[in-house]
Coordinates of C-alpha atoms in Angstrom, one line a residue:
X54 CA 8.8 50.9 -0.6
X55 CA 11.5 52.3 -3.3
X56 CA 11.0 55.8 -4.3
X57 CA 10.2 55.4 -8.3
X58 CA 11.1 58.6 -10.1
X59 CA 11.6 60.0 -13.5
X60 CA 15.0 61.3 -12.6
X61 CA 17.1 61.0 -9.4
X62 CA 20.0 63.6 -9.4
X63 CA 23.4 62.7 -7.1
X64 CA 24.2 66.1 -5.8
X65 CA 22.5 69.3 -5.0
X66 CA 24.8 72.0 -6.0
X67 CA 24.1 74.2 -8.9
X68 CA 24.0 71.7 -11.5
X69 CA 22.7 69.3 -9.1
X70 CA 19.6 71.5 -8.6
X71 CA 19.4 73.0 -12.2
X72 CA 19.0 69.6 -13.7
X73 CA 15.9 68.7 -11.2
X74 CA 14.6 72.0 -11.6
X75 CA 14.8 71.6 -15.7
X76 CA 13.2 67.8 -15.3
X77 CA 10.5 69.0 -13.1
X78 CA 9.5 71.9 -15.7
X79 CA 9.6 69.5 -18.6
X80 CA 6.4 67.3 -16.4
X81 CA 9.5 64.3 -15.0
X82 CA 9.1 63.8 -11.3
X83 CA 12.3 63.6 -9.6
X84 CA 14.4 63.5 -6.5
X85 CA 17.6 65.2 -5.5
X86 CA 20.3 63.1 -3.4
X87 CA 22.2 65.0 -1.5
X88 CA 24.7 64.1 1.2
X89 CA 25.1 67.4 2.8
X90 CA 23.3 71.1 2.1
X91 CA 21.6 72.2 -1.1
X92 CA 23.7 74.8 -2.8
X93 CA 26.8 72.4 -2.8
X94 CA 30.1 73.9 -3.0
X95 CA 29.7 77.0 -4.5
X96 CA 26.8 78.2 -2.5
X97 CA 28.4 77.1 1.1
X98 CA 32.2 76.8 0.7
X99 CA 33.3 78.7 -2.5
X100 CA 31.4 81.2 -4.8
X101 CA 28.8 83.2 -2.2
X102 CA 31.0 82.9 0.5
X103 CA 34.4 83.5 -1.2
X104 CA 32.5 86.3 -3.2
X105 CA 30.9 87.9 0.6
X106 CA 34.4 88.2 1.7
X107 CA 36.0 89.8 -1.2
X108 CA 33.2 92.3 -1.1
X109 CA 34.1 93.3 2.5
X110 CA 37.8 93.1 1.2
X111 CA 36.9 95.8 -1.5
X112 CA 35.0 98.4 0.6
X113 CA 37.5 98.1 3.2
X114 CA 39.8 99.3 0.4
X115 CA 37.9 102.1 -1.0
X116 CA 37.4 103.4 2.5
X117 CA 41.0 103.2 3.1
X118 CA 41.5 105.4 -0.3
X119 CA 38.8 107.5 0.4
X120 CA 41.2 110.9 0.3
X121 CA 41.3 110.9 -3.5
X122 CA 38.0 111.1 -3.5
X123 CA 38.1 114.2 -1.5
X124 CA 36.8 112.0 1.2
X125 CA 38.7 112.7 4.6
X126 CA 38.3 110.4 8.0
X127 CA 40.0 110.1 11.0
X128 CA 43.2 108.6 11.2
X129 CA 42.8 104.7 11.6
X130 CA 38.8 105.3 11.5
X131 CA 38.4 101.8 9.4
X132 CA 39.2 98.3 11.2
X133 CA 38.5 95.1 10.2
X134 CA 35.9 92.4 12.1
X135 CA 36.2 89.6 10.8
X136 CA 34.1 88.3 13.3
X137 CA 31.3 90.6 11.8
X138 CA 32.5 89.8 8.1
X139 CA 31.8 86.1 8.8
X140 CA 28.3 87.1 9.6
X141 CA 27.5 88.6 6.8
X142 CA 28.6 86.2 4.8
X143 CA 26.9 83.5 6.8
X144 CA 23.6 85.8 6.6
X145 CA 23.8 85.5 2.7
X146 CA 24.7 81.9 2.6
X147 CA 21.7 81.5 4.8
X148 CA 19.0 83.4 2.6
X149 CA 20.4 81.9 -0.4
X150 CA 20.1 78.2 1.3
X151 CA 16.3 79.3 2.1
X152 CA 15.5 80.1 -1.1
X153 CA 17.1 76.9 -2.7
X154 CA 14.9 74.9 -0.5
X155 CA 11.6 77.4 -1.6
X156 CA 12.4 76.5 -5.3
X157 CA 12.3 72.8 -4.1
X158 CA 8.8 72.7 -2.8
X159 CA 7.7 74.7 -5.4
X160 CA 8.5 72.4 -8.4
X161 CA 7.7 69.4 -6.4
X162 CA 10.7 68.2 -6.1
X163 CA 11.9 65.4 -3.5
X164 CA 15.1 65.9 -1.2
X165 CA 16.3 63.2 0.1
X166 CA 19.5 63.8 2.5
X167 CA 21.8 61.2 2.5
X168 CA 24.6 59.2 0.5
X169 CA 23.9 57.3 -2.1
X170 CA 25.6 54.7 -4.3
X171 CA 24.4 53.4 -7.6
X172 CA 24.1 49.6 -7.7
X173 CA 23.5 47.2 -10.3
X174 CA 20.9 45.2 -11.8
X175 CA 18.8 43.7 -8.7
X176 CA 15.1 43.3 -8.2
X177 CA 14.5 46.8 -8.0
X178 CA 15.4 47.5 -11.9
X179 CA 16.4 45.0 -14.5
X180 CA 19.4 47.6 -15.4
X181 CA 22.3 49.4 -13.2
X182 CA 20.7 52.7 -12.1
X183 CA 19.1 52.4 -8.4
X184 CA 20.1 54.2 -6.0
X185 CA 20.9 53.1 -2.1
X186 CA 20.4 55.7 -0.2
X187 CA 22.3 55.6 3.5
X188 CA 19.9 58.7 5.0
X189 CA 21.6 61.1 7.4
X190 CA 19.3 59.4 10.0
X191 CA 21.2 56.2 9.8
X192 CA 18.2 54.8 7.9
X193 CA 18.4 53.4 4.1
X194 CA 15.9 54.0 1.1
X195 CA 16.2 53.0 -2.1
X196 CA 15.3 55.1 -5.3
X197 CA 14.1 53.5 -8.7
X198 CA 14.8 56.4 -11.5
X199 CA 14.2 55.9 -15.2
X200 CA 17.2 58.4 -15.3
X201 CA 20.2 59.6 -13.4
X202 CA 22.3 62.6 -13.4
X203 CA 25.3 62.3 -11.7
X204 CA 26.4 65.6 -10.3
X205 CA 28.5 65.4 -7.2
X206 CA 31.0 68.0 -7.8
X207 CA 34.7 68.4 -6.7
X208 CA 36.8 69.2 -4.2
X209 CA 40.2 71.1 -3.5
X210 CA 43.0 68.9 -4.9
X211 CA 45.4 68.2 -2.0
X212 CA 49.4 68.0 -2.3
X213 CA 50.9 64.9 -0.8
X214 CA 53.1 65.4 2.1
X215 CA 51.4 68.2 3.9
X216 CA 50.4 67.8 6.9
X217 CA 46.4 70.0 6.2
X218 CA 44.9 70.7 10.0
X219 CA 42.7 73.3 8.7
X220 CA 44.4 76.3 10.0
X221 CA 48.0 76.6 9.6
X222 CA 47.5 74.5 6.2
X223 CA 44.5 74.8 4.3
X224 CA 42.6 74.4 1.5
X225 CA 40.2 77.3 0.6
X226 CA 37.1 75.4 2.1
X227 CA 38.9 75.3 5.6
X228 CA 39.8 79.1 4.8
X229 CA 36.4 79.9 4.6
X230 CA 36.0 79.3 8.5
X231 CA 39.2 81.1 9.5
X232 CA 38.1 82.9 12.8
X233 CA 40.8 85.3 12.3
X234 CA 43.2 87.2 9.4
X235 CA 46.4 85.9 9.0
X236 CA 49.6 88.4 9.2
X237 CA 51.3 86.2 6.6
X238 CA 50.3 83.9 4.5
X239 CA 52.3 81.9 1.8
X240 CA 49.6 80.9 -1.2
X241 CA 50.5 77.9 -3.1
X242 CA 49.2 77.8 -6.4
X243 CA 48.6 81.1 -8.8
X244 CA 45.2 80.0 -10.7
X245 CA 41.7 81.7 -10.0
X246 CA 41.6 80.7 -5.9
X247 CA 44.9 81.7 -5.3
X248 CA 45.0 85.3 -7.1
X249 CA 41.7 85.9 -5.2
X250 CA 42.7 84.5 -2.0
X251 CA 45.4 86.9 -2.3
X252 CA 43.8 90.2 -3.4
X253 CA 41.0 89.9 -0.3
X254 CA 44.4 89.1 2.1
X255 CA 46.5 91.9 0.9
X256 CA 43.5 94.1 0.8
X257 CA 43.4 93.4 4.5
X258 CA 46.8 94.7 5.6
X259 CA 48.2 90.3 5.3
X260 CA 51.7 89.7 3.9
X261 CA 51.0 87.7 1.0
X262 CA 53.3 85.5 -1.2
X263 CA 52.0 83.2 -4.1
X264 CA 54.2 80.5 -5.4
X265 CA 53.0 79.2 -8.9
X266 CA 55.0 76.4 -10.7
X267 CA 54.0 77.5 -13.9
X268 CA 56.2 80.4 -15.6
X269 CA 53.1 83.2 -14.9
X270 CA 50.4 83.9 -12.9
X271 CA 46.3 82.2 -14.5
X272 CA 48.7 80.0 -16.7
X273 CA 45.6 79.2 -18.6
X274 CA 44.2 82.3 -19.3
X275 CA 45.5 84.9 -21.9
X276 CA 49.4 86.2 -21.0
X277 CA 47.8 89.7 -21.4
X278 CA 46.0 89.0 -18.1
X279 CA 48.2 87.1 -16.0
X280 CA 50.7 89.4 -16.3
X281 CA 48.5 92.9 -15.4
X282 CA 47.3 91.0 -12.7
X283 CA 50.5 90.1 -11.3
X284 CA 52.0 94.0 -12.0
X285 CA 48.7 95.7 -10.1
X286 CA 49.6 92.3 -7.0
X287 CA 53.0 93.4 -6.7
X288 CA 52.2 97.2 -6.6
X289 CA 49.9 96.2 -3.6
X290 CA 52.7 94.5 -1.6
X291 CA 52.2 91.2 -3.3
X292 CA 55.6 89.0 -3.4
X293 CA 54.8 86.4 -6.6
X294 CA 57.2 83.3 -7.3
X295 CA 56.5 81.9 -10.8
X296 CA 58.7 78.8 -12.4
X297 CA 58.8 77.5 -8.9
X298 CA 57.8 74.4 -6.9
X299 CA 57.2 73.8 -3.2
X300 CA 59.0 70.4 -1.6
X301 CA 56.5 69.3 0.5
X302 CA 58.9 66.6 2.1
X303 CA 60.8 70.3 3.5
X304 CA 57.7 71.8 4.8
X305 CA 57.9 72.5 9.2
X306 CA 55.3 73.4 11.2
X307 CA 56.9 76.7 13.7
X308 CA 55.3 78.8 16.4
X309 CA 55.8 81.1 13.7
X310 CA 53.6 79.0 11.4
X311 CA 55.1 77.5 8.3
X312 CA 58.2 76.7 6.6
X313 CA 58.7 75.3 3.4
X314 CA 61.8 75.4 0.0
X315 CA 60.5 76.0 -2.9
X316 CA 62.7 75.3 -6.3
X317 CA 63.2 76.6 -9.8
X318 CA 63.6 74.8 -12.7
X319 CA 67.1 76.1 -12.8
X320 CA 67.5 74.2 -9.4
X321 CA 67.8 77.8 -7.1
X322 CA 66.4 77.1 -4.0
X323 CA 64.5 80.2 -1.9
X324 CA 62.7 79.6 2.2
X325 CA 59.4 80.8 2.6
X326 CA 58.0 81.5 5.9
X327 CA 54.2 82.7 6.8
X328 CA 52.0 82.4 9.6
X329 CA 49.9 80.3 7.2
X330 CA 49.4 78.1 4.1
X331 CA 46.9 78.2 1.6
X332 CA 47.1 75.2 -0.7
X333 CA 45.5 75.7 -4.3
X334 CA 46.4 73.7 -6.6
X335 CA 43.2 72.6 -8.8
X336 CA 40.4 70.3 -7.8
X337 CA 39.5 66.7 -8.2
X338 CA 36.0 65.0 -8.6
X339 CA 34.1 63.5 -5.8
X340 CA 33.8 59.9 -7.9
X341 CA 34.7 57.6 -4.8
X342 CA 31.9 55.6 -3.0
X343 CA 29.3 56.3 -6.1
X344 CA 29.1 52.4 -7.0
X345 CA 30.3 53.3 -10.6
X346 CA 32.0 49.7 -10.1
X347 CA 28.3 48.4 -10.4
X348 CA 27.7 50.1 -13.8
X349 CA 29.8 50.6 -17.1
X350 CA 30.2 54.5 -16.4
X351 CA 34.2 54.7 -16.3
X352 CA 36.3 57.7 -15.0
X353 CA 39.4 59.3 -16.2
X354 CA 41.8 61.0 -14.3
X355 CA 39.7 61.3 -11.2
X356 CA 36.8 62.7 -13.8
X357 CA 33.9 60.6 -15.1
X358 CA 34.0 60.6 -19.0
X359 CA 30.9 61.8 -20.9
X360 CA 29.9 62.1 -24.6
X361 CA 30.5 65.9 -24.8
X362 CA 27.7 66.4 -26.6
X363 CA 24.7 64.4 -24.6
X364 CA 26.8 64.5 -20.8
X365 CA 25.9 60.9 -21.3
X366 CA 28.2 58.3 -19.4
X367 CA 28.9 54.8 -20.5
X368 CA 25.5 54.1 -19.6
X369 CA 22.7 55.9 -21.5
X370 CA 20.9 57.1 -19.5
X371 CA 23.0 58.1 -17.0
X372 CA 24.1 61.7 -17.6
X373 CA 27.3 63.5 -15.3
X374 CA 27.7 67.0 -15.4
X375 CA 29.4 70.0 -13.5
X376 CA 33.0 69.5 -11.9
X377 CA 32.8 65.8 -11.3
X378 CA 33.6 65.8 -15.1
X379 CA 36.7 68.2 -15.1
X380 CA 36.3 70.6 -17.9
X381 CA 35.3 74.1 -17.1
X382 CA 35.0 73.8 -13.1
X383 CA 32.3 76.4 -12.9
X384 CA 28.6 76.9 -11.6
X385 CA 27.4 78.4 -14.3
X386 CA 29.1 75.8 -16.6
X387 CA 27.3 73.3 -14.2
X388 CA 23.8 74.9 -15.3
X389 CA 24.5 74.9 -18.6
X390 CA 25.4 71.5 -18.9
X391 CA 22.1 70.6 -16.3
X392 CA 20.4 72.3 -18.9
X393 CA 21.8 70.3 -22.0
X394 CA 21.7 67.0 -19.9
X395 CA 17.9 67.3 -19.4
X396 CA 17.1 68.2 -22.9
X397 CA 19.1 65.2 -24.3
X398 CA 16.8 63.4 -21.9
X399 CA 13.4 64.7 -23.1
X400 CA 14.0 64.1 -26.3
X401 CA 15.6 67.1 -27.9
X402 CA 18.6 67.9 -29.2
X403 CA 20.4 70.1 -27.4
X404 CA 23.5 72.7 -28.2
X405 CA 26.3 72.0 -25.7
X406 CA 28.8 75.2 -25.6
X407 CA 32.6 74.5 -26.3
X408 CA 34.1 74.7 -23.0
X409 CA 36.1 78.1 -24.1
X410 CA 33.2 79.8 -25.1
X411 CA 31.8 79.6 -21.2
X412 CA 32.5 82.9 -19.4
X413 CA 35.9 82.7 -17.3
X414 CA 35.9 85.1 -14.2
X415 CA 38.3 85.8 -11.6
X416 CA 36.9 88.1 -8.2
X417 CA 39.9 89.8 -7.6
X418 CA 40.7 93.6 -7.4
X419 CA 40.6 94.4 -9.7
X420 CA 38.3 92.0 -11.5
X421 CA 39.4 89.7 -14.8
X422 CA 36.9 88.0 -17.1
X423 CA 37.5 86.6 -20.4
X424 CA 35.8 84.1 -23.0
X425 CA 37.0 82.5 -26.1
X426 CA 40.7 81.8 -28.1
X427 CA 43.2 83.6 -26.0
X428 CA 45.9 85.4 -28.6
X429 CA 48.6 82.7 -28.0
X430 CA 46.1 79.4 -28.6
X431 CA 44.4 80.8 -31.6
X432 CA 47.9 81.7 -32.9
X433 CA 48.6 77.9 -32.0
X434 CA 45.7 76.7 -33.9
X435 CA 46.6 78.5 -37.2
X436 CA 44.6 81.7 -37.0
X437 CA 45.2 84.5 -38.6
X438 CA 45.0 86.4 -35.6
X439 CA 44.2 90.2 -35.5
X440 CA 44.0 92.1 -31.8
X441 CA 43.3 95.1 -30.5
X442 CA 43.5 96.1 -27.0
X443 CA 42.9 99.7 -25.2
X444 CA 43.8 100.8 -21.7
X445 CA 40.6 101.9 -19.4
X446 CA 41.7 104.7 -18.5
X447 CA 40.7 106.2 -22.1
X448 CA 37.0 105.9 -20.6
X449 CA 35.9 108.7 -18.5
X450 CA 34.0 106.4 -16.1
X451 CA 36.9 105.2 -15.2
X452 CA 38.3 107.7 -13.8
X453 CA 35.3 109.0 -12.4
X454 CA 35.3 105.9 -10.5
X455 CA 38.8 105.8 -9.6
X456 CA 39.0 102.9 -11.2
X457 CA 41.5 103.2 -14.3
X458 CA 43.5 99.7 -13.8
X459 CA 43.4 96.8 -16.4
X460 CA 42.5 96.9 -20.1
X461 CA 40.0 95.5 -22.6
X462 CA 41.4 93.1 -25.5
X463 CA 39.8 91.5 -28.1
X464 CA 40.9 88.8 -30.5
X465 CA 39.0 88.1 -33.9
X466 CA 40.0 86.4 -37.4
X467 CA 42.2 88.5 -39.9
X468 CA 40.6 86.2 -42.5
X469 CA 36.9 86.2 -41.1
X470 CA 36.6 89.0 -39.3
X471 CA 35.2 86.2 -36.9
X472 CA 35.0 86.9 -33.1
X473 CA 37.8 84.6 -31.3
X474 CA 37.9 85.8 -27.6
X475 CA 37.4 88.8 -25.7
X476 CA 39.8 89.6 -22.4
X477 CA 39.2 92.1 -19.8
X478 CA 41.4 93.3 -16.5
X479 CA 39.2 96.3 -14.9
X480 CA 36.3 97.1 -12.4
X481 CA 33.3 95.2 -13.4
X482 CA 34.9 93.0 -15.9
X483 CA 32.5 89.7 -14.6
X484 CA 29.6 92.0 -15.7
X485 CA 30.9 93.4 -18.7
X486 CA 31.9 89.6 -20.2
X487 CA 28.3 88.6 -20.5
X488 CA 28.2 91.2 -23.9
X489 CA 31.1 88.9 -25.1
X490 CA 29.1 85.7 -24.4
X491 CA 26.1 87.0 -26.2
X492 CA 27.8 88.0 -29.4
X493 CA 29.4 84.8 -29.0
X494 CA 25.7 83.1 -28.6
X495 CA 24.7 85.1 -32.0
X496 CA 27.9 85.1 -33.6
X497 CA 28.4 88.6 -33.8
X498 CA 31.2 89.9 -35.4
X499 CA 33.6 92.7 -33.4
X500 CA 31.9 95.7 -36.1
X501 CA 28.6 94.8 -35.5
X502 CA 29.4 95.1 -31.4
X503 CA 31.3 98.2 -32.0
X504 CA 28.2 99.8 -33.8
X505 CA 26.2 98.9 -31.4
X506 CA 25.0 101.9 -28.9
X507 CA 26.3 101.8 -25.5
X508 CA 25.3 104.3 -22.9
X509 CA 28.2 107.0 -22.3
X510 CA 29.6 107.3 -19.8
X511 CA 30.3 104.0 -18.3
X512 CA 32.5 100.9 -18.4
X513 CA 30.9 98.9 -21.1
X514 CA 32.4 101.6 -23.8
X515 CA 35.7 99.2 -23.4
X516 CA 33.8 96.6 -25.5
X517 CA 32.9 99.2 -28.1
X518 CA 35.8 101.0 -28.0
X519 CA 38.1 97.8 -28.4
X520 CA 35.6 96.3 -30.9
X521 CA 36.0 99.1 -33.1
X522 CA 39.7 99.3 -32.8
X523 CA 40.2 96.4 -34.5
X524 CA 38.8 98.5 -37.6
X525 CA 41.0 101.5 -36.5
X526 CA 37.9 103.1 -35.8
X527 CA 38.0 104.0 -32.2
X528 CA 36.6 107.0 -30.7
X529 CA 38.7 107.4 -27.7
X530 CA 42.1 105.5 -28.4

């Protein structure tokens, strides 16, 4: 007999889940398709994992500067197992996973593990919206929703001509399963996975070299970053090509590992050699072999289209959310949209977030996080723009911590006094955006952050510090 259900969700990764755990709260009875692990990508081949390893990255780096903290060890008394580092990041993946399928059973909510592939109008439903279910037994089910929310997610976007075995050239989710650290590695691609990719590598003693083909590092994030990230990269040993392309057609495969031309606008050609490649160069949705054809939801660009305000497709009440839409690739992004999806659904009217006012974080060492206008788009949109922007080392956690790198900026309306984006480069900057998204929530304006009381001393004193530069008012600056 088809399973008939309030809601069947395509994909179990954080929106996936979000959505089915929202539905279930609201009284829907539902069922979760998913093809492979709950969790998705970012619970089993990017965020947790990625995250585990750049922790291990860090300490191993604090450890190895131990001596200005008046810390002395043995010459050579740290070493890297990354045998051991795999575990613990397996461990993690594996407690996470557990509890994933805990919050499951405790909503009620149906897994069902297998592919499935929206069809059309048929005896099971008078409109397109079943689901055919191939189970990972080989067996075939059929679920009857009222509702679907497609949320199958993405996956790395691969360059043509590149021969990808996983090991010599990768994406990050075959990086992920490296049994070993590279000596070299040439990282192709100078967005959030690639800076990342290469802090944790450098940290680890790997010659690293990133080739971007736009003309800076995080091209889409404020220049203010980019560039302090690619100045504290370089200081670390980092080599960073910007303005350049790779030809794939050059690339050879060595017992040295690879070899590829890369070339500048200007035509200058430069070889690059490492032991390995790491390809990462955005991501594209996982919309094949859905049965889309069987409905009127249409795609874009290898994205399905949505209202932006509902996350309704072509279909009403089919919903798509998280990175099968493009947008703001992100898991919490995904949960926000889960969230607005399945109150569109019940009835209410929900408050979708513009996609710059969701929290933008980078993991590498130091961290980045930013939210909002950057200077040079709000310029570009005819703001009169007014900045302020303070060095961390004015705060005496900082240096307490050793950690004095990177810088807090914020951008507001000269005319307004309106909060337009807030930019950090420092230790802790993923935790300290989450004040920024707040006052964003409430529309706070910078003097009403900047008069707000934060504990001294510690690193959130950059957002009042910064906030109340803007005024000329700063304590510390």
């Amino acid at each position: 007999m088809p399973i008939e259900v309030d809601v069947a969700v395509l994909g179990g990764g954080p929106g996936g889940y979000t959505a089915a755990v929202k539905a279930a709260q609201a009284g829907l009875s539902v069922v979760v398709i998913e093809r492979d692990k709950l969790g998705g990508t970012c619970l089993h081949r990017g965020c947790i994992p990625s995250k585990s390893l750049l922790r291990s990255a860090e300490v191993y780096a604090t450890i190895g500067d131990a001596a200005s903290y008046g810390i002395q060890l043995p010459e050579g008394a740290a070493s890297v197992d990354w045998s051991a580092m795999l575990r613990r990041k397996d461990s993690i993946v594996e407690q996470l996973y557990k509890g994933l399928q805990a919050l499951m059973r405790q909503h009620k909510i149906e897994v069902v593990n297998g592919s499935g592939r929206i069809i059309g109008p048929s005896i099971f439903s008078p409109k397109s919206g079943a689901i055919a279910v191939e189970l990972s037994d080989g067996e075939a089910e059929t679920v009857v929703p009222k509702n679907v929310v497609i949320a199958t997610g993405a996956r790395p976007r691969k360059l043509e001509g590149l021969s990808y075995d996983g090991e010599r050239i990768a994406t990050s989710d075959e990086a992920l399963a490296w049994t070993s650290r590279p000596s070299s590695i040439l990282i192709v691609g100078g967005g959030v996975i690639g800076v990342e990719w290469a802090s944790m590598l450098s940290d680890f003693g790997t010659q690293v070299t990133i080739v971007e083909a736009a003309d800076r590092l995080l091209p889409t994030e404020d220049k203010d970053i980019g560039a302090e990230i690619a100045k504290l990269l370089k200081k670390r040993g980092v080599v960073i090509h910007t303005g350049v392309s790779v030809q794939t057609e050059s690339c050879r495969l060595s017992n040295n590992g690879v070899e590829i031309q890369a070339t500048a606008a200007g035509g200058d050609t430069v070889s690059l050699e490492a032991e390995r490649m790491l390809v990462s160069v955005g991501r594209i949705g996982n919309v094949e072999s859905l049965g889309l054809e069987n409905t009127d939801v249409k795609t874009e660009r290898g994205f399905i289209k949505i209202n932006p305000a509902t996350l309704q497709t072509g279909e009403s009440h089919i919903y798509a959310i998280g990175d099968c839409i493009g947008g703001v690739q992100l898991a919490h992004a995904a949960m926000h949209e889960a969230a607005t999806a399945i109150e569109h659904l019940t009835g209410n009217k929900p408050s979708r977030a513009a996609d710059r006012d969701i929290p933008r974080c980078i993991y590498s060492r130091p961290e980045a996080a930013a939210i909002g206008w950057t200077e040079e788009n709000a310029r570009a949109e005819g703001f009169q723009v007014r900045t302020a922007k303070l060095p961390l080392r004015i705060l005496g956690k900082a240096l307490v911590q050793g950690e004095s790198d990177g810088f807090a900026k914020v951008v507001a309306d000269a005319a307004t006094g309106d909060l337009l984006g807030v930019h950090l480069v420092g230790a802790h900057a993923t935790e300290l955006i989450a004040e920024a998204s707040l006052a964003k929530l409430v529309d706070a304006i910078p003097w009403e952050i900047g008069r707000t009381i934060h504990p001294h001393p510690t690193m959130s004193e950059a957002m009042q510090e910064t906030m109340l530069a803007l005024g000329g008012a700063a304590g510390h600056a």
